[in-house]
XYZ file of C-alpha atoms in Angstrom:
709
model
C 181.048 257.393 219.782
C 183.493 260.056 218.606
C 187.059 259.091 217.721
C 189.538 260.250 220.389
C 192.712 262.047 219.429
C 195.628 259.543 219.449
C 197.921 259.747 222.459
C 201.056 259.316 220.352
C 200.036 262.210 218.101
C 200.335 264.752 220.921
C 203.192 267.091 220.005
C 205.865 267.628 222.639
C 204.701 267.624 226.296
C 207.266 264.939 227.100
C 206.816 265.119 230.861
C 203.022 265.007 230.661
C 203.041 261.907 228.487
C 205.688 260.229 230.627
C 203.766 260.863 233.862
C 200.559 259.449 232.397
C 202.344 256.373 231.042
C 204.044 255.702 234.386
C 200.609 255.587 235.997
C 199.453 253.216 233.284
C 202.411 250.959 234.126
C 201.899 251.236 237.898
C 198.497 252.583 239.029
C 199.874 252.561 242.589
C 201.881 255.703 241.698
C 198.736 257.618 242.570
C 197.632 259.639 239.564
C 198.717 262.871 237.917
C 197.895 266.535 238.393
C 198.470 268.522 235.196
C 198.944 272.245 235.763
C 199.279 274.732 232.964
C 197.914 277.490 230.826
C 194.889 276.944 228.655
C 195.281 275.365 225.224
C 198.211 273.079 226.033
C 196.628 269.672 225.245
C 196.086 268.777 228.916
C 192.619 267.308 228.437
C 193.468 265.858 225.016
C 196.359 263.800 226.380
C 194.404 262.547 229.389
C 191.384 261.481 227.356
C 193.648 259.683 224.886
C 195.360 257.640 227.606
C 192.491 255.202 228.156
C 193.019 253.697 224.691
C 196.521 252.579 225.748
C 195.458 250.796 228.938
C 195.210 246.997 228.936
C 191.735 245.491 229.023
C 190.180 244.665 232.386
C 188.751 241.263 233.400
C 185.462 241.673 235.300
C 182.740 239.491 236.775
C 179.880 239.363 234.242
C 176.983 241.591 235.299
C 178.788 243.154 238.266
C 178.142 246.908 238.379
C 181.246 247.409 240.537
C 183.828 245.795 238.191
C 184.939 243.016 240.535
C 187.952 241.014 239.380
C 186.877 237.424 238.606
C 189.949 235.860 240.236
C 189.591 237.910 243.453
C 186.049 239.318 243.762
C 185.301 241.835 246.511
C 183.631 239.916 249.355
C 181.658 243.043 250.323
C 180.482 243.840 246.779
C 176.828 244.956 246.851
C 176.180 242.782 243.763
C 177.916 239.790 245.400
C 178.781 237.350 246.607
C 180.705 236.262 243.504
C 182.329 232.895 243.066
C 185.855 232.992 241.581
C 185.846 231.964 237.974
C 186.367 233.090 234.403
C 185.343 236.638 233.643
C 184.784 238.820 230.640
C 187.217 241.343 229.173
C 186.274 244.962 228.637
C 188.277 248.149 227.902
C 189.480 250.155 230.871
C 187.110 253.026 231.555
C 187.877 256.699 231.795
C 185.126 258.280 233.887
C 184.887 262.070 233.808
C 183.708 263.888 236.921
C 182.034 267.191 235.993
C 182.887 270.134 238.237
C 179.191 270.725 238.918
C 178.338 267.104 239.760
C 176.239 266.321 242.818
C 177.375 264.129 245.672
C 174.700 261.572 244.770
C 176.111 261.323 241.245
C 179.622 260.777 242.586
C 179.033 258.170 245.297
C 175.595 256.844 244.386
C 172.340 257.040 246.266
C 169.146 255.282 247.237
C 166.857 254.629 244.286
C 163.992 256.781 245.582
C 161.517 255.618 242.947
C 161.904 251.951 243.853
C 162.007 252.715 247.562
C 158.673 254.527 247.445
C 156.954 252.335 244.857
C 158.193 248.877 245.891
C 159.287 249.436 249.478
C 162.798 248.093 248.832
C 166.208 249.644 249.435
C 167.842 249.682 246.013
C 171.253 251.308 245.582
C 172.164 253.128 242.397
C 175.978 253.237 241.916
C 177.777 256.482 241.207
C 180.846 257.562 239.276
C 183.275 256.117 241.840
C 181.887 252.659 241.134
C 182.212 253.215 237.381
C 185.839 254.361 237.782
C 186.966 251.336 239.817
C 190.031 249.807 238.124
C 190.073 252.627 235.580
C 190.678 256.384 235.398
C 188.752 259.097 237.214
C 189.359 262.325 235.337
C 188.497 265.751 236.757
C 188.931 268.668 234.387
C 189.385 272.008 236.201
C 189.882 270.070 239.424
C 190.721 273.271 241.316
C 187.115 274.421 240.796
C 185.653 271.260 242.331
C 183.313 271.908 245.262
C 184.658 271.128 248.712
C 182.064 268.461 249.504
C 183.150 266.489 246.415
C 186.797 266.962 247.332
C 186.106 265.432 250.752
C 184.551 262.356 249.130
C 187.487 261.979 246.746
C 189.947 262.235 249.637
C 188.172 259.475 251.549
C 187.968 257.168 248.521
C 191.601 257.783 247.511
C 192.810 257.113 251.052
C 190.824 253.908 251.666
C 190.458 252.490 248.158
C 186.756 252.112 248.815
C 183.582 254.144 248.983
C 181.272 254.094 251.994
C 177.690 255.336 251.691
C 175.716 255.868 254.894
C 172.625 257.909 254.112
C 168.833 257.719 253.864
C 168.778 254.269 255.436
C 171.318 252.858 252.983
C 174.598 251.341 254.147
C 176.837 250.290 251.242
C 180.561 249.778 250.792
C 182.268 248.963 247.530
C 185.833 249.012 246.209
C 186.923 252.231 244.499
C 190.542 252.062 243.361
C 191.218 254.313 240.423
C 193.871 256.440 238.775
C 193.051 260.021 239.725
C 193.945 262.472 236.965
C 193.203 266.163 237.251
C 193.898 269.160 235.048
C 193.840 272.794 236.119
C 194.773 276.308 235.099
C 196.541 277.965 238.075
C 195.126 281.337 237.016
C 191.726 280.144 238.245
C 192.830 279.257 241.763
C 194.738 276.582 243.623
C 193.872 273.208 245.097
C 193.302 272.395 248.731
C 196.571 271.040 250.175
C 194.939 267.747 251.191
C 193.785 266.993 247.658
C 197.047 268.251 246.171
C 198.972 265.696 248.215
C 196.735 262.865 246.952
C 198.064 263.245 243.420
C 201.134 261.076 243.063
C 202.796 263.184 240.353
C 202.440 266.697 239.051
C 203.449 268.158 235.707
C 203.723 271.761 234.583
C 202.837 272.267 230.916
C 203.167 275.299 228.679
C 202.754 275.966 224.989
C 205.948 275.597 223.005
C 207.713 278.782 221.894
C 209.310 276.939 218.963
C 207.546 278.014 215.723
C 208.204 274.664 214.051
C 206.600 272.743 216.878
C 203.618 275.092 216.964
C 203.161 274.595 213.214
C 203.157 270.837 213.732
C 200.477 271.158 216.446
C 198.206 273.124 214.121
C 198.844 270.784 211.196
C 197.936 267.661 213.178
C 194.887 269.219 214.802
C 193.438 270.361 211.496
C 194.113 266.948 209.967
C 192.316 265.263 212.863
C 189.278 267.543 212.599
C 189.029 266.973 208.832
C 189.102 263.160 209.120
C 189.185 261.810 212.717
C 189.027 258.145 211.729
C 191.643 258.449 208.998
C 193.988 260.427 211.256
C 193.631 257.863 214.053
C 194.315 255.100 211.558
C 197.606 256.680 210.532
C 198.732 256.582 214.157
C 197.364 253.101 214.913
C 200.793 251.486 214.589
C 202.412 253.827 217.122
C 199.447 253.386 219.463
C 199.781 249.603 219.317
C 203.523 249.816 220.045
C 203.015 251.941 223.140
C 200.158 249.718 224.347
C 202.420 246.679 224.004
C 205.199 248.481 225.847
C 202.816 249.341 228.721
C 201.770 245.690 228.993
C 205.425 244.536 228.946
C 206.379 247.077 231.612
C 203.496 245.948 233.816
C 204.699 242.358 233.525
C 208.276 243.393 234.344
C 207.332 245.614 237.283
C 207.298 242.882 239.995
C 210.881 241.953 239.054
C 212.298 245.475 239.430
C 214.683 245.767 242.383
C 214.777 248.916 244.480
C 218.182 248.768 246.161
C 219.326 250.356 249.399
C 221.251 253.050 247.531
C 218.130 254.127 245.645
C 216.102 254.123 248.873
C 218.695 256.336 250.552
C 218.644 258.717 247.580
C 214.851 258.932 247.792
C 214.877 259.576 251.541
C 217.647 262.183 251.216
C 215.773 264.032 248.450
C 212.545 264.157 250.457
C 214.375 265.280 253.596
C 216.480 267.799 251.695
C 213.417 269.511 250.243
C 211.563 269.355 253.590
C 208.421 267.683 252.300
C 205.729 266.872 254.828
C 204.886 263.310 255.788
C 206.041 260.060 254.218
C 203.769 259.903 251.181
C 206.402 261.581 249.006
C 208.969 258.860 249.805
C 206.502 256.118 248.914
C 205.383 257.812 245.698
C 208.991 258.397 244.648
C 209.838 254.748 245.246
C 206.887 253.580 243.151
C 207.638 256.093 240.410
C 211.324 255.164 240.205
C 210.357 251.499 239.989
C 207.854 252.228 237.208
C 210.503 254.256 235.355
C 212.898 251.306 235.450
C 210.178 248.945 234.197
C 209.230 251.392 231.430
C 212.892 251.441 230.377
C 213.001 247.643 230.389
C 215.377 247.363 233.362
C 215.162 245.349 236.572
C 217.132 247.744 238.786
C 216.447 251.353 239.721
C 219.198 253.818 238.777
C 220.063 257.318 239.928
C 218.446 258.864 236.853
C 215.190 257.105 237.764
C 215.306 258.634 241.254
C 216.070 262.064 239.801
C 213.159 261.903 237.353
C 210.866 260.599 240.095
C 211.806 263.549 242.321
C 211.067 266.047 239.552
C 207.599 264.561 239.118
C 206.665 263.742 242.726
C 208.107 266.540 244.882
C 207.310 269.990 243.419
C 203.710 270.120 244.668
C 204.655 268.718 248.070
C 207.333 271.201 249.042
C 205.148 274.297 248.919
C 204.720 276.165 252.195
C 201.909 278.536 251.278
C 199.725 279.193 248.238
C 201.915 282.056 247.048
C 205.098 279.979 246.649
C 205.674 279.022 243.026
C 205.785 275.234 242.606
C 208.998 273.788 241.319
C 212.226 272.115 242.329
C 215.789 273.403 242.409
C 217.441 270.906 240.074
C 220.949 271.978 241.091
C 220.069 271.271 244.717
C 218.594 267.897 243.707
C 221.769 266.928 241.843
C 223.841 267.982 244.845
C 221.806 265.685 247.096
C 221.966 262.695 244.725
C 225.668 263.148 244.005
C 226.373 262.524 247.669
C 225.725 258.817 247.083
C 227.869 256.307 245.193
C 226.839 255.196 241.753
C 224.443 252.299 241.645
C 225.810 248.811 241.598
C 225.439 247.006 238.258
C 222.023 245.485 237.793
C 221.564 241.722 237.495
C 220.819 240.091 234.146
C 218.639 242.662 232.419
C 215.554 241.424 230.646
C 215.740 241.436 226.846
C 214.092 244.518 225.444
C 212.988 244.816 221.808
C 213.574 248.578 222.016
C 217.205 249.498 222.655
C 218.061 252.572 224.697
C 214.590 253.392 226.106
C 215.858 255.854 228.755
C 213.438 257.174 231.331
C 213.201 260.520 229.636
C 212.909 258.947 226.173
C 210.211 260.214 223.900
C 209.148 256.621 223.408
C 205.419 257.079 222.927
C 205.944 259.068 219.797
C 208.106 256.495 218.136
C 210.514 259.125 216.846
C 207.679 260.979 215.127
C 207.933 264.526 213.831
C 206.691 266.206 216.988
C 210.039 267.456 218.155
C 209.394 265.839 221.548
C 210.813 268.663 223.607
C 214.046 268.399 225.598
C 215.277 264.865 226.075
C 217.254 263.011 228.665
C 214.688 262.883 231.448
C 214.946 266.529 232.424
C 211.787 268.440 233.292
C 212.359 272.056 232.252
C 208.770 273.178 233.015
C 209.243 272.189 236.675
C 211.438 275.221 237.303
C 208.504 277.580 237.543
C 208.604 278.950 233.979
C 204.951 278.273 233.140
C 203.865 279.851 236.394
C 205.259 283.170 235.245
C 203.698 282.987 231.804
C 200.036 283.539 232.830
C 201.089 286.547 234.871
C 202.858 288.389 232.025
C 199.784 290.150 230.628
C 199.524 292.269 233.767
C 198.193 295.784 233.449
C 201.137 297.721 231.935
C 200.444 300.686 234.185
C 201.250 298.701 237.245
C 204.750 297.176 237.017
C 207.856 298.467 238.751
C 208.779 300.406 235.653
C 205.385 302.129 235.328
C 205.970 305.310 233.293
C 203.369 307.608 234.826
C 205.355 308.544 237.926
C 205.895 312.315 237.519
C 202.559 313.495 238.916
C 203.620 314.675 242.346
C 205.752 317.674 241.297
C 202.727 319.365 239.679
C 200.363 318.666 242.540
C 198.940 321.591 244.520
C 199.890 322.104 248.102
C 198.527 319.422 250.417
C 196.167 320.362 253.241
C 198.593 319.022 255.830
C 202.299 318.086 255.949
C 201.428 314.445 256.535
C 199.610 314.223 253.199
C 202.225 316.006 251.100
C 202.754 314.356 247.713
C 205.787 312.197 247.198
C 207.598 310.940 244.148
C 206.832 307.381 243.078
C 208.830 304.796 244.948
C 209.835 301.361 243.733
C 207.787 298.435 245.042
C 208.734 297.085 248.470
C 208.468 293.510 249.627
C 205.575 292.477 251.815
C 206.128 291.624 255.447
C 205.626 288.047 256.621
C 201.925 287.050 256.436
C 200.024 286.092 259.577
C 196.680 284.541 260.538
C 193.969 287.173 260.399
C 190.665 287.500 262.155
C 187.743 286.292 260.108
C 185.203 288.682 258.589
C 181.987 287.533 256.978
C 179.054 289.113 255.215
C 175.966 289.286 257.430
C 172.761 287.482 256.647
C 172.149 284.268 254.765
C 173.353 284.084 251.167
C 172.954 281.625 248.326
C 176.347 281.893 246.650
C 178.936 279.349 245.568
C 180.106 276.899 248.205
C 182.984 278.191 250.309
C 184.033 278.799 253.892
C 183.282 282.396 254.753
C 179.658 283.502 255.170
C 176.516 281.620 256.118
C 174.450 280.494 253.141
C 171.752 278.180 251.932
C 173.621 275.527 249.993
C 172.938 272.249 248.256
C 175.272 270.579 250.727
C 175.749 271.166 254.411
C 173.813 270.822 257.630
C 170.119 270.048 257.142
C 168.126 272.698 258.983
C 164.593 271.864 257.870
C 162.303 270.963 255.014
C 159.989 272.829 252.683
C 157.813 272.269 249.676
C 159.927 272.512 246.522
C 159.432 275.798 244.677
C 160.325 274.188 241.355
C 162.045 270.926 240.461
C 162.871 268.722 243.455
C 166.653 268.530 243.823
C 167.273 267.182 247.339
C 164.567 265.015 248.876
C 164.022 265.222 252.627
C 162.916 261.611 253.019
C 161.696 261.760 256.630
C 159.628 264.897 256.010
C 158.156 263.382 252.833
C 157.130 260.199 254.630
C 155.713 262.241 257.497
C 153.608 264.269 255.049
C 152.335 261.152 253.255
C 151.726 258.876 256.263
C 148.410 260.349 257.538
C 146.739 259.828 254.147
C 147.517 256.159 253.488
C 144.106 254.798 254.498
C 142.261 257.442 252.511
C 144.416 256.660 249.485
C 143.581 252.967 249.683
C 147.091 251.706 250.398
C 147.547 247.942 250.158
C 150.757 245.980 250.444
C 154.210 247.331 251.218
C 154.352 250.261 248.830
C 153.766 253.734 250.222
C 151.283 255.872 248.317
C 153.068 259.188 247.780
C 151.725 262.113 245.811
C 153.519 265.100 244.410
C 152.282 267.447 247.110
C 153.840 265.161 249.770
C 157.377 265.750 248.495
C 159.597 267.884 250.706
C 162.835 269.599 249.775
C 165.705 269.493 252.284
C 166.814 272.932 253.439
C 170.552 272.953 254.100
C 172.847 275.569 255.547
C 176.566 275.746 254.920
C 179.136 278.356 253.997
C 179.620 280.337 250.821
C 182.601 281.986 249.192
C 182.406 285.727 248.682
C 183.938 288.268 246.352
C 186.591 289.995 248.463
C 187.505 293.241 246.727
C 190.607 294.951 248.080
C 190.897 298.730 247.664
C 194.502 299.620 248.481
C 195.838 303.135 249.035
C 199.161 303.423 247.142
C 199.608 307.169 247.571
C 202.528 309.099 248.938
C 201.111 309.123 252.466
C 201.500 305.327 252.467
C 204.895 305.328 250.808
C 207.208 305.008 253.789
C 209.008 301.741 253.054
C 208.620 300.163 256.471
C 204.982 301.124 256.581
C 204.145 299.917 253.082
C 205.847 296.598 253.765
C 203.586 296.112 256.783
C 200.531 297.115 254.740
C 201.393 294.641 251.996
C 201.956 291.966 254.624
C 198.483 292.627 256.015
C 196.874 292.444 252.565
C 198.851 289.288 251.801
C 197.533 287.776 255.035
C 193.967 288.640 254.033
C 194.616 287.103 250.606
C 195.788 283.922 252.280
C 192.582 283.909 254.330
C 190.567 284.405 251.115
C 192.402 281.468 249.508
C 191.566 279.208 252.426
C 187.918 280.266 252.356
C 187.517 279.748 248.576
C 186.745 283.372 247.770
C 187.138 285.288 244.552
C 189.392 288.308 244.929
C 189.935 291.570 243.095
C 192.356 294.450 243.590
C 191.733 298.174 243.093
C 194.560 300.637 243.753
C 194.482 304.420 243.883
C 197.204 307.070 243.841
C 198.020 310.279 242.013
C 194.786 311.486 240.452
C 192.961 308.245 239.651
C 192.220 304.647 240.583
C 192.741 301.525 238.508
C 191.546 297.948 238.555
C 194.883 296.212 239.063
C 193.307 292.745 239.063
C 189.760 291.944 237.875
C 187.861 289.577 240.194
C 189.374 286.113 239.876
C 189.731 282.833 241.759
C 193.512 283.050 241.419
C 194.743 284.419 244.734
C 198.277 283.836 243.445
C 197.695 286.447 240.741
C 196.541 288.966 243.347
C 199.681 288.331 245.412
C 201.884 288.982 242.366
C 200.079 292.256 241.585
C 200.477 293.306 245.211
C 204.228 292.665 245.196
C 204.607 294.797 242.045
C 202.572 297.708 243.425
C 204.513 301.030 243.415
C 203.563 303.969 245.622
C 203.637 307.746 245.413
C 201.541 310.777 244.554
C 198.398 312.236 246.060
C 195.478 310.341 247.618
C 192.324 310.124 245.421
C 190.283 308.149 247.978
C 186.965 308.944 246.289
C 188.244 307.631 242.956
C 189.230 304.344 244.612
C 185.812 303.926 246.237
C 183.910 304.763 243.059
C 186.081 302.378 241.027
C 185.253 299.652 243.573
C 181.551 300.472 243.279
C 181.704 300.125 239.495
C 183.575 296.808 239.731
C 180.991 295.446 242.181
C 178.129 296.606 239.940
C 179.535 294.690 236.978
C 180.239 291.590 239.071
C 176.706 291.695 240.476
C 175.400 291.367 236.913
C 177.775 288.493 236.149
C 177.191 286.531 239.352
C 174.208 287.862 241.328
C 174.435 285.173 244.009
C 178.027 285.916 245.068
C 177.950 288.561 247.793
C 180.819 291.055 248.074
C 183.054 292.013 250.975
C 184.918 295.300 250.503
C 188.277 295.638 252.268
C 189.625 299.205 252.147
C 193.293 299.476 253.148
C 194.136 303.112 253.847
C 195.047 305.696 256.484
C 191.836 307.551 255.638
C 193.461 310.637 254.105
C 191.897 312.182 251.002
C 193.990 314.868 249.290
C 192.683 314.764 245.734
C 189.175 314.713 244.300
C 190.568 314.036 240.838
C 188.149 314.652 237.987
C 185.223 314.808 240.429
C 186.200 318.237 241.741
C 185.236 319.753 245.069
C 186.565 319.072 248.542
C 188.456 315.756 248.535
C 187.217 314.589 251.944
C 183.589 315.447 251.266
C 183.647 313.693 247.896
C 185.205 310.604 249.546
C 182.519 310.618 252.245
C 179.742 310.772 249.647
C 181.341 307.916 247.707
C 181.514 305.789 250.858
C 177.865 306.454 251.654
C 176.912 305.324 248.131
C 178.588 301.955 248.773
C 176.781 301.665 252.092
C 173.469 302.422 250.382
C 174.192 299.591 247.917
C 174.327 297.196 250.876
C 178.014 296.370 250.438
C 179.598 294.847 253.541
C 182.838 296.683 254.253
C 185.815 296.719 256.589
C 188.503 299.400 256.766
C 192.064 298.399 257.641
C 193.491 301.496 259.339
C 197.129 301.934 258.310
C 197.743 305.146 260.227
C 200.781 304.986 262.506
C 202.754 307.245 264.785
C 202.050 308.915 268.127
C 199.631 311.463 266.636
C 196.696 309.961 264.767
C 193.878 311.779 263.007
C 191.381 308.891 263.114
C 190.319 309.474 259.510
C 190.028 305.746 258.774
C 187.433 305.458 261.537
C 185.403 308.243 259.929
C 185.584 306.431 256.586
C 184.459 303.170 258.240
C 181.445 304.950 259.735
C 180.467 306.264 256.291
C 180.837 302.762 254.835
C 178.868 301.237 257.705
C 181.575 298.766 258.661
C 184.259 298.363 261.318
C 187.743 299.881 261.296
C 190.590 297.542 262.243
C 194.181 298.567 262.878
C 197.049 296.600 261.404
C 197.830 295.183 264.842
C 194.173 294.407 265.516
C 193.943 292.457 262.266
C 195.856 289.565 263.784
C 193.673 286.745 265.042
C 195.903 286.102 268.048
C 195.557 289.721 269.204
C 191.821 289.417 269.836
C 189.927 288.352 272.908
C 187.136 287.155 270.591
C 186.729 286.922 266.837
C 184.296 289.243 265.111
C 182.525 287.075 262.577
C 179.951 289.446 261.105
C 180.793 292.716 259.435
C 178.312 295.425 260.267
C 176.784 297.207 257.352
C 174.504 300.209 257.277
C 172.037 299.455 254.538
C 169.545 301.995 253.272
C 166.735 299.567 254.047
C 167.625 298.262 257.500
C 167.539 294.479 257.787
C 167.018 292.539 261.035
C 170.449 290.914 260.828
C 172.347 294.194 260.490
C 173.271 294.547 264.138
C 173.814 290.910 264.938
C 177.169 289.850 266.336
C 178.136 286.183 266.005
C 180.292 284.651 268.652
C-alpha cells in the first residue's frame, strides 16, 4: 500500500483543512464540497484525512461495520449480540465517476443464485463507507442515477436495495466529501445542498508559498516513507486533538444568542429550507470543541456561516458562489456579545482560535490568512478559471474598426455599424425543450432519447459482447425449456452461455448544444441585443439542467470565432456571452462553417454525443468574407452542408419590427430545422411543447418527421 501524503504537510489551504477537520470532529456536520481550479491539493488533502480519524470498533466478521455496542437490528449479516468488538482504521472509500449502480449499492450474487439457487447479496461501496468517508473526485461529473442513490442514502442514513428479487436494507452513514473543478460544470442543486460545508480553493499567488509546495512535493516523491516520518509528530498531535474535540463535543453549549445569530444569518441571506440553520449550528458547535471551549461564540457563528451558506444562497447556476462578509458582520453585530462561558475545559494548546492553523503546528507553510476569515469565499477563485478567455472577445477587443471600410450594404437594415460595448442580458426565462430526433447512445443526461445503461427497461437481447446488465427474467425464460434435456437435478438451474440475455434500457442522454450567435451590426441595437442575450442565457440554463455540453461560436465583421470550445461548464458560456461585443457586417456563412468544423472535431473526440445546433440570428447575410461570392447564396450552401451532415438544428429568429423579411425562416429551411421567434421560445407561450427537432438528412430516416407530444 502506497504511503499517503501527510495531512499536516499540506501548504496553506487553511479553510479546506479546517472544514475537513470539523467533519472529523463532528460527522453530523454533513461533509465537505471542495471547489477550485486544478492542481490545488484538493484530492491530496481529502485522501490524507483518513489517517487522522480515530479507529472504529466493529462487530467481527460483519461486512456492514456494525458497532458492537449498538448493532443494527436490520443488518443483513445479523442479528448481532452486543459485546466486545475489534478495532480497525476508519475507511476512506472512493467512488469512481464511472461506477455502476450495482457497485455503489450492491447487487444479487448472480453466480450463486444460478448455481446454488440461493439469494446472496454482495455489498457495495455504501456498505464499505459506513462510519467512514465516501470520497467522490470530480463529483460534478457523476451520473444522475448515482446522484439519486447518494441523495437517498444521505437523507435516510441507510441504503435500500429492492431489485432482482432481493430486498436488503443496511445502515449507510458516512462523511460525504466531494471535489470538483467548476470549469467542468456544476452540481445538481439537490446534491449541492447535501454537502454540509463548501470551500473555495485556489493556488497561492505568493512565490514563497509556491516554492514551499514544490519543495515538499518533490521531497515526498523522492522518499514517501521518510517524508511521512518527518511529519509523524504533527500528525499524531492533530489526531489527538480530533479525539479530544470529539470527547468535548457533547459538553459544548449552544446558547440562545448563538441560535438567534444563526437564524438571522440564514434569513438575511435568504437560504432555502432549514438545513442551513442545522448545519450552521453543528458547525459552530464543532468549531468551539475544536478550539477547546464549551460555549459557542460569535466568531464560531461567523466562521460557520462562511463555510455553510455560500452554496445554499445561489439562485441560478450563473450566480457566483460566495458570501458578502460585510453583510454578514452587519447581521451578527445586531446581537449583543455572548455571555461568558462557564468553566472552560483545560486545553493543552493555548489560543487555538477557530481560524487557527492548528493542524500545521506552526510549520513553514505560511498557512494563509489567519483569524478565521475565508478570503476565497468572496468569489475570487471563480474568476480565475475564466481569465484565459479568448483575447479577441473581451469588452476591450482591439479589432473594432472594420465597419468604416466595409462596402455598401445591400439594404439599409443591414448597414454596418461600429462596435458597441457589451450589453447586459435580459432576465432568463423557461424555454421550450428541443431534442435531437431518433435514439442515441450518448452520455446520460436529460434531453434526447437514448439507449443507456440505466433507465426504463424496454426489452432484452442477446449480448453482442461482454454481458454488462443481466435481464434475469429473460435469462430464466430462455433456460427453463431445456432443464430436462440438460439433466437438471436439485435446486440449481442449469444455465448456458447462450441463455444469457442483456437488458435493453432506454433513458435520456445529454447532447452537445452548439450556439452560433450573430454579433453583427444588424443585431447591435442595445435593447434588441439584451433580449437576444437573455434568450441565449435561458437556453444555457436549460442546457445546464439537462446535463449538456455547450459551445459558443460568434460571427461579425468578416469572420467567425470559437468563443468557447465545447465544455460542461455552462457558467463559462454565460460569462463569454456577457462579454460579447457587437458591430460590423454579418458573415453568416463563416459562422455556419465554423460550427461545422467544431462539430466535425467533436464528433472525432466523442462519437456518441449527438449535437444540437442553435443558430441565433435575424437571418441577414451581408458578407461572404474570404469565401467570396454572393453572401446569401454562400450562407445557404453552408446551411445545406450542415443539414447533409445530419446535424439537428433550430434557428432562433431575432428579427423585430413591423416589417420583417423572414430570412431566418429561409435559413431554417436550409438547415432542415424549425425557426422560433424570441417570443415563441418561451415555454409558457406554447399550446404544446415541440420535443423533436426536425432535420433534413441526406439519407432520410424513418424518425425524421416524427413529432413527440
